[in-house]
Coordinates of C-alpha atoms in Angstrom, one line a residue:
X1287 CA -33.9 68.7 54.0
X1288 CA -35.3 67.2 56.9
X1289 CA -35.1 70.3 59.9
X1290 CA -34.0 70.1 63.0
X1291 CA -36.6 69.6 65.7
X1292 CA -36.1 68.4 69.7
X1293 CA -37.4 65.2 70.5
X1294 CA -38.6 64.5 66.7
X1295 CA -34.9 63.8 64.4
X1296 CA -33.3 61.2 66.1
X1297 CA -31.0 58.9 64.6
X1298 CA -33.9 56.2 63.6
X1299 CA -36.1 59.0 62.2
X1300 CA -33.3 60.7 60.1
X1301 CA -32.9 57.6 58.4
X1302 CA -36.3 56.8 57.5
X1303 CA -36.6 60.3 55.9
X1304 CA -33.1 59.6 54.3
X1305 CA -34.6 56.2 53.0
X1306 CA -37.9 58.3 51.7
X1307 CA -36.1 60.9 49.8
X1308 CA -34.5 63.3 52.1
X1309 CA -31.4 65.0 50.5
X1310 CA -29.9 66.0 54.1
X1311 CA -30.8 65.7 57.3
X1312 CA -30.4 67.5 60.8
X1313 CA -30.1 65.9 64.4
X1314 CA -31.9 67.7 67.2
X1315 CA -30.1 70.8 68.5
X1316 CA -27.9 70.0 71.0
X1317 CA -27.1 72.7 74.1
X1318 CA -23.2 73.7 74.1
X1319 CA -23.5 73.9 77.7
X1320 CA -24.8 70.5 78.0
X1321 CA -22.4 68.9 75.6
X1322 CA -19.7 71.0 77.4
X1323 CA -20.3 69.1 80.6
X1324 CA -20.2 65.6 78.8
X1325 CA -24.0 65.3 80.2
X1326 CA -24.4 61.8 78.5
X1327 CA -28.0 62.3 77.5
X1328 CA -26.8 65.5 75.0
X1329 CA -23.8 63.6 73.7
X1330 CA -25.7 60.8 72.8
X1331 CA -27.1 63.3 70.2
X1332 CA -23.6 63.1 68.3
X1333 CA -23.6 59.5 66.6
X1334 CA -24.7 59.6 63.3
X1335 CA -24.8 56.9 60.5
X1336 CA -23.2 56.4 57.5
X1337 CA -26.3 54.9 55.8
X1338 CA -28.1 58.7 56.7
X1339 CA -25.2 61.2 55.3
X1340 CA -25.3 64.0 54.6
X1341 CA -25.9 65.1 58.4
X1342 CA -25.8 68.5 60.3
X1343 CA -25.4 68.9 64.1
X1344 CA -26.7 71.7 65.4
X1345 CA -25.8 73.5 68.3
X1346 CA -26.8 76.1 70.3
X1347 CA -26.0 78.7 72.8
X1348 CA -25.7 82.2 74.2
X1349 CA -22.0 82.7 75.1
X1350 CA -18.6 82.2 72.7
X1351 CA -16.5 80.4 75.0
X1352 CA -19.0 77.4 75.3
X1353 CA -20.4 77.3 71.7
X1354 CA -16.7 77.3 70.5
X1355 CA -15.5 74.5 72.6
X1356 CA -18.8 72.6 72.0
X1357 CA -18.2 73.3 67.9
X1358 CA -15.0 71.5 68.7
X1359 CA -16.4 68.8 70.4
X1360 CA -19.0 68.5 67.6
X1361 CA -16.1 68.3 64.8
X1362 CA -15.0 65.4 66.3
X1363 CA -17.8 63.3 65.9
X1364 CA -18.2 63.7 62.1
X1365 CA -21.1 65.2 60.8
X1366 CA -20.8 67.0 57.0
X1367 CA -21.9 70.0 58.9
X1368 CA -21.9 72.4 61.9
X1369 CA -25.3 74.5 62.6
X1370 CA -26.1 77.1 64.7
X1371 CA -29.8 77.4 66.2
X1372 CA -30.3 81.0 66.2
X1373 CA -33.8 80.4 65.7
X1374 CA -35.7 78.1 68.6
X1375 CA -38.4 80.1 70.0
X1376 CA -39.2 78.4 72.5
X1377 CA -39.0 79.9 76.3
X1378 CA -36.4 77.8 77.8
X1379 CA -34.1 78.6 75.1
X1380 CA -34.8 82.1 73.4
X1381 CA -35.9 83.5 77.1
X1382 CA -32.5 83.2 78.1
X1383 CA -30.5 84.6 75.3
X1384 CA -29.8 81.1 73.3
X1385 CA -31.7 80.8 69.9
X1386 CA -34.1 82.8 68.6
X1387 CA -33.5 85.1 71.3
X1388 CA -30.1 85.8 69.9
X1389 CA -31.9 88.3 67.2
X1390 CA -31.9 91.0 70.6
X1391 CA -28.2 90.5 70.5
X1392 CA -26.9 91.1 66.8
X1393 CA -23.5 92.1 68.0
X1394 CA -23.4 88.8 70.1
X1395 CA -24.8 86.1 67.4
X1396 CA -22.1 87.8 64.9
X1397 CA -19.7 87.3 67.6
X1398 CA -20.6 83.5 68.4
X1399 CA -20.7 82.9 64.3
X1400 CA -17.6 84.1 63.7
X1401 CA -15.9 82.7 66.3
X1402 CA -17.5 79.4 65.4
X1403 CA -16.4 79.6 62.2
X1404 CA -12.7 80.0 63.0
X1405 CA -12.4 77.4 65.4
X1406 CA -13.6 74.6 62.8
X1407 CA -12.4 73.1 59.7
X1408 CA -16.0 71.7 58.9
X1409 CA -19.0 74.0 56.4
X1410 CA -20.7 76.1 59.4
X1411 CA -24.1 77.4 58.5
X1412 CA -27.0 79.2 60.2
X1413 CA -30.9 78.5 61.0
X1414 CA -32.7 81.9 62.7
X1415 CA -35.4 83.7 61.9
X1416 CA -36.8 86.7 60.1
X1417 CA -36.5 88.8 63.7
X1418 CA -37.6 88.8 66.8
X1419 CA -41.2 90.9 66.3
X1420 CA -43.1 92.4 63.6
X1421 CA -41.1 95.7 64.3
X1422 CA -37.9 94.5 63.7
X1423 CA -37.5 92.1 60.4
X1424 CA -34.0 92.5 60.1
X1425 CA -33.2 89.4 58.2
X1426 CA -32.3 91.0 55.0
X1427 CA -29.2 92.8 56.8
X1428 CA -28.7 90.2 59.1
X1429 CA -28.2 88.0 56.3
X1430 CA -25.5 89.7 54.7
X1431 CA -23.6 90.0 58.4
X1432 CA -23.7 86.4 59.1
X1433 CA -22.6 86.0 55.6
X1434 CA -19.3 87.8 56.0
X1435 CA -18.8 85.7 59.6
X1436 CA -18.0 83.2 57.1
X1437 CA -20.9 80.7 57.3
X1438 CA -21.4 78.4 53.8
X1439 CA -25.3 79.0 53.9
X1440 CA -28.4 80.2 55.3
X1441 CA -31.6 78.2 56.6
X1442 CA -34.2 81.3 57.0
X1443 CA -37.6 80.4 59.1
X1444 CA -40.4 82.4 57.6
X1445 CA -41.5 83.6 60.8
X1446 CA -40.7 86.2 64.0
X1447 CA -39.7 84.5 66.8
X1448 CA -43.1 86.5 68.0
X1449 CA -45.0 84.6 66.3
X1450 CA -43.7 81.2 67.3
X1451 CA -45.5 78.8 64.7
X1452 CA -48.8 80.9 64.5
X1453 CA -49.2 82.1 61.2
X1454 CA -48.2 82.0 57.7
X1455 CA -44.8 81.6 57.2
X1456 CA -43.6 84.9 54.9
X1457 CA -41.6 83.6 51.8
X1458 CA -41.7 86.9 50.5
X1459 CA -39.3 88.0 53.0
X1460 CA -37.4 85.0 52.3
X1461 CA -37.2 86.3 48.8
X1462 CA -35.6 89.2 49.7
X1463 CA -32.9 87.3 51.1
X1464 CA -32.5 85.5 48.0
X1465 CA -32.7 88.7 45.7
X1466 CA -29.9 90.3 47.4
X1467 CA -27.3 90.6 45.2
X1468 CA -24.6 91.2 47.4
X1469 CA -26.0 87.4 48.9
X1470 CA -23.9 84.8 47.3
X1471 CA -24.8 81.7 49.8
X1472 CA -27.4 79.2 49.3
X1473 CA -30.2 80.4 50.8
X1474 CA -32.7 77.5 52.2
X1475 CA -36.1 78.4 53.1
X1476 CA -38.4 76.9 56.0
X1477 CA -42.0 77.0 57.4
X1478 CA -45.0 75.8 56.2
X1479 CA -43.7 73.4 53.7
X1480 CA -46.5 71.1 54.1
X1481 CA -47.3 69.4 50.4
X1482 CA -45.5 68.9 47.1
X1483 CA -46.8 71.7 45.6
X1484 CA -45.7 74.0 47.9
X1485 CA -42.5 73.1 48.0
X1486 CA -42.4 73.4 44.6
X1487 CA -43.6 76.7 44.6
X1488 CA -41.1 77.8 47.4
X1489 CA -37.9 76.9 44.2
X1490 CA -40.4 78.6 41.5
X1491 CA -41.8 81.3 42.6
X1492 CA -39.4 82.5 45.6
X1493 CA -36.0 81.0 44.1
X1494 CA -34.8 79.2 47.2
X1495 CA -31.7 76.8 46.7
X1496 CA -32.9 74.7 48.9
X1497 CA -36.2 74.1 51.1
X1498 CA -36.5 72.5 54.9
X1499 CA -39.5 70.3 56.1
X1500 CA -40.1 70.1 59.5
X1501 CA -43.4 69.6 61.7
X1502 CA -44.9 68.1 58.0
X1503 CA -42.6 65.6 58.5
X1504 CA -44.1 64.0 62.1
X1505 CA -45.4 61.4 61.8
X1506 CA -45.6 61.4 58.0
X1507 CA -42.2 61.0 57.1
X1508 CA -43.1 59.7 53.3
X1509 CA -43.5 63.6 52.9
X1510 CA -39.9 63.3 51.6
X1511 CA -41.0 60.6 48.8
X1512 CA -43.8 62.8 48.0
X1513 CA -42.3 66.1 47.3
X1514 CA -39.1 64.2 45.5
X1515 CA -41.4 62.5 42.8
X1516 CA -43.5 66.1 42.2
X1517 CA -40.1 68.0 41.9
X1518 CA -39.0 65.1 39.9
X1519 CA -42.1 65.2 37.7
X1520 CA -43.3 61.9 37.9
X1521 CA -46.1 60.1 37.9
X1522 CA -47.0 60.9 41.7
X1523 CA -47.5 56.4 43.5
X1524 CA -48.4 58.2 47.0
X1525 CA -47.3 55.1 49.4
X1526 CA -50.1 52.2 50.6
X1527 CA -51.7 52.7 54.0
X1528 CA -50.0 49.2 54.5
X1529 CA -46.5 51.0 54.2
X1530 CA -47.2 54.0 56.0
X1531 CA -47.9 51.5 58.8
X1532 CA -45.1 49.5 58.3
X1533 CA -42.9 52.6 58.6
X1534 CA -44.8 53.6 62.0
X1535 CA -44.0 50.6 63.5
X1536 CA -40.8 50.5 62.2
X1537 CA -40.7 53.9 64.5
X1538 CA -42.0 52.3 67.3
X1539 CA -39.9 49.5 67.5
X1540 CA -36.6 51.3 66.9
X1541 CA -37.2 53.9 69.1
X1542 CA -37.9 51.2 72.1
X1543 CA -34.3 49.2 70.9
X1544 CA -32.9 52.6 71.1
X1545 CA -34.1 53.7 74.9
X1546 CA -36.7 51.0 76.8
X1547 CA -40.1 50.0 76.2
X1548 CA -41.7 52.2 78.3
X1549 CA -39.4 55.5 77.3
X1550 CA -39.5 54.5 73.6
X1551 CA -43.7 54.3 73.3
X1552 CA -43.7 57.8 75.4
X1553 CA -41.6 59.6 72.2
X1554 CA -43.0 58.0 69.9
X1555 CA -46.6 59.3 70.7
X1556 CA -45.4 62.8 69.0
X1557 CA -45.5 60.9 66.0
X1558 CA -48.4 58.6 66.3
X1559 CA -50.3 61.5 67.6
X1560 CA -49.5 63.7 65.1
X1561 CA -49.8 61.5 62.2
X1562 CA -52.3 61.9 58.8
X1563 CA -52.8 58.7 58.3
X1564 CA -55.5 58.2 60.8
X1565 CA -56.8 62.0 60.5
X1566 CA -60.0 60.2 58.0
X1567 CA -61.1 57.2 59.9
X1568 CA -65.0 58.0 61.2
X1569 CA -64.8 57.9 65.2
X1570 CA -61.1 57.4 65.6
X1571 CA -61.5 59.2 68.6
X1572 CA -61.6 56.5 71.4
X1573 CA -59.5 54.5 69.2
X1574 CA -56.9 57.7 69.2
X1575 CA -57.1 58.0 73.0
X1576 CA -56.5 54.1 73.6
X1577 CA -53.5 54.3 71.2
X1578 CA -51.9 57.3 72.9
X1579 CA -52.4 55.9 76.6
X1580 CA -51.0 52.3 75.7
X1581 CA -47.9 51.2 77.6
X1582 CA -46.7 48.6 76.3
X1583 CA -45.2 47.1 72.8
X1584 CA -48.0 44.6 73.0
X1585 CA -51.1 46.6 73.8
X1586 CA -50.1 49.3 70.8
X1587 CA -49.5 46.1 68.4
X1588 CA -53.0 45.1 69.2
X1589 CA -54.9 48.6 68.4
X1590 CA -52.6 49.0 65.4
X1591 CA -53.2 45.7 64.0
X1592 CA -57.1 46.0 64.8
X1593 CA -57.0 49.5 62.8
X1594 CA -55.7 47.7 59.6
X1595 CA -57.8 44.4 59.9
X1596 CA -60.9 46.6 60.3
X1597 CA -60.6 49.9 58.4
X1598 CA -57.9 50.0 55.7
X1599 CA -58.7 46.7 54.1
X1600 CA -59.9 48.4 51.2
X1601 CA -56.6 50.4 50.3
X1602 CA -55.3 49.8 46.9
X1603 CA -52.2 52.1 46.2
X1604 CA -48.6 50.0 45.6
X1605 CA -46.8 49.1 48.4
X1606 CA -43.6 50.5 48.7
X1607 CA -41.6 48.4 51.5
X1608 CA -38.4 50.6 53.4
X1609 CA -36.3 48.3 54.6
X1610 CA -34.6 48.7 58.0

């Protein structure tokens, strides 16, 4: 599954991971408050595609009242599912109650789940964390409370919201979850999901039903067609250089259709910055820098096209062409 992440999983990119072998995919989290207010820049968060199904929206929030109407509001648009963040660590959000901070308010985030729950028709499931410090793993019993709110699964992030994204993620604990026999949900695991093997480890050894990918996945979205092949047990044909670029730009391009020139280039940077596929060129760095400061459609064609005329000539791996 392709995870939830602000300013990464939007429309174009769920598809793309879709296309490369994502089973399900998540939008970014949208703020109950915001969508409450019809605050156009939050609603636009709701359209989803056929072509990318099966979709969750996930909300978030740190009151009942607004997370209910906005799980109402969410219904309407479609999507095979309804998530609730309790699990963003970030300040804006956990700092004032909403995600991850909701593991200081049990009573509240079993309230908001339950209510949730009742006022939809549509599977509601859960993403939050193991706790909120190293004192206070509580995931095992939280578990089994959000469980008998009447949510259809569990999406468990390795990690305290202490921690943030330092660290190993802790599957073990994940395990635990799993192993509980009075836990009869699927239980999906997240956090450091970085390679095939991994992943594959996180079904074999830790017994997850189902496993999330999520920073992995910027700006190397052909993680999905990786991990499906070694799960699948083929013959691992890791896509050409040629494709990987062709699937960049595809990013580029649809994210400027989809806001302006200007705004598109600015998000797509996460990506291009992020990216392993320039991570082993010799003195990238100007190169880099020049490719994360360009502007325009025109001035990031040129650098892109001067990196494959003049350093990945030599590729030889099959091309593997997504189609838009």
């Amino acid at each position: 599954m392709l995870a939830p992440m602000e300013d990464v999983t939007d429309a174009s990119f769920r598809l793309i991971c879709k296309e490369l072998g994502a089973d399900m995919v998540y939008t970014e989290f949208v703020s109950a408050d915001a969508l409450i207010r019809n605050i156009s820049a939050t609603t636009r968060k709701l359209h989803i595609s056929e072509r990318e199904r099966p979709t969750a929206i996930q909300i978030y929030g740190r009151e009942v009242e607004p997370m209910v109407q906005a799980a109402k509001i969410v219904e309407l648009a479609g999507p095979d599912i309804l998530d609730i963040n309790f699990g963003c660590p970030v300040k804006k959000v956990a700092g004032k109650g909403a995600g991850a901070g909701m593991l200081r308010d049990i009573p509240k985030m079993l309230e908001i789940t339950r209510a949730v729950v009742n006022a939809v028709k549509i599977p509601v499931t859960v993403k939050t964390r193991l706790g909120w410090d190293h004192n206070s793993k509580i995931i095992v019993e939280l578990a089994e409370a959000l469980q008998d709110c009447g949510i259809e699964a569990l999406t468990v992030h390795g990690r305290t919201r202490s921690q943030m994204y330092t660290g190993e993620a802790d599957w073990e604990m994940i395990a635990r979850v799993k192993e509980n026999p009075r836990v009869h949900i699927p239980i999906i695991g997240n956090g450091d999901i970085t390679t095939p093997q991994k992943a594959a480890m996180a079904f074999d050894k830790y017994g997850v039903d189902g496993i999330m990918v999520g920073r992995a996945s910027i700006g190397a979205p052909w993680i999905f067609h990786d991990i499906k092949q070694y799960l699948r047990g083929e013959e691992c044909t890791p896509l050409s250089k040629a494709a990987k670029f062709g699937i960049l730009r595809r990013q580029i391009h649809e994210s400027i259709q989809r806001i302006d020139e200007y705004r598109g280039i600015l998000h797509i940077r996460r990506h291009l910055a992020a990216s392993p596929l320039f991570k082993s060129i010799p003195g990238f760095r100007p190169t880099r820098i020049a490719m994360l400061q360009a502007n325009t459609l025109a001035e990031l064609e040129d650098i892109l096209d001067n990196i494959e005329n003049n350093i990945l000539t030599d590729d030889t791996h099959e091309t593997v062409t997504i189609t838009d």
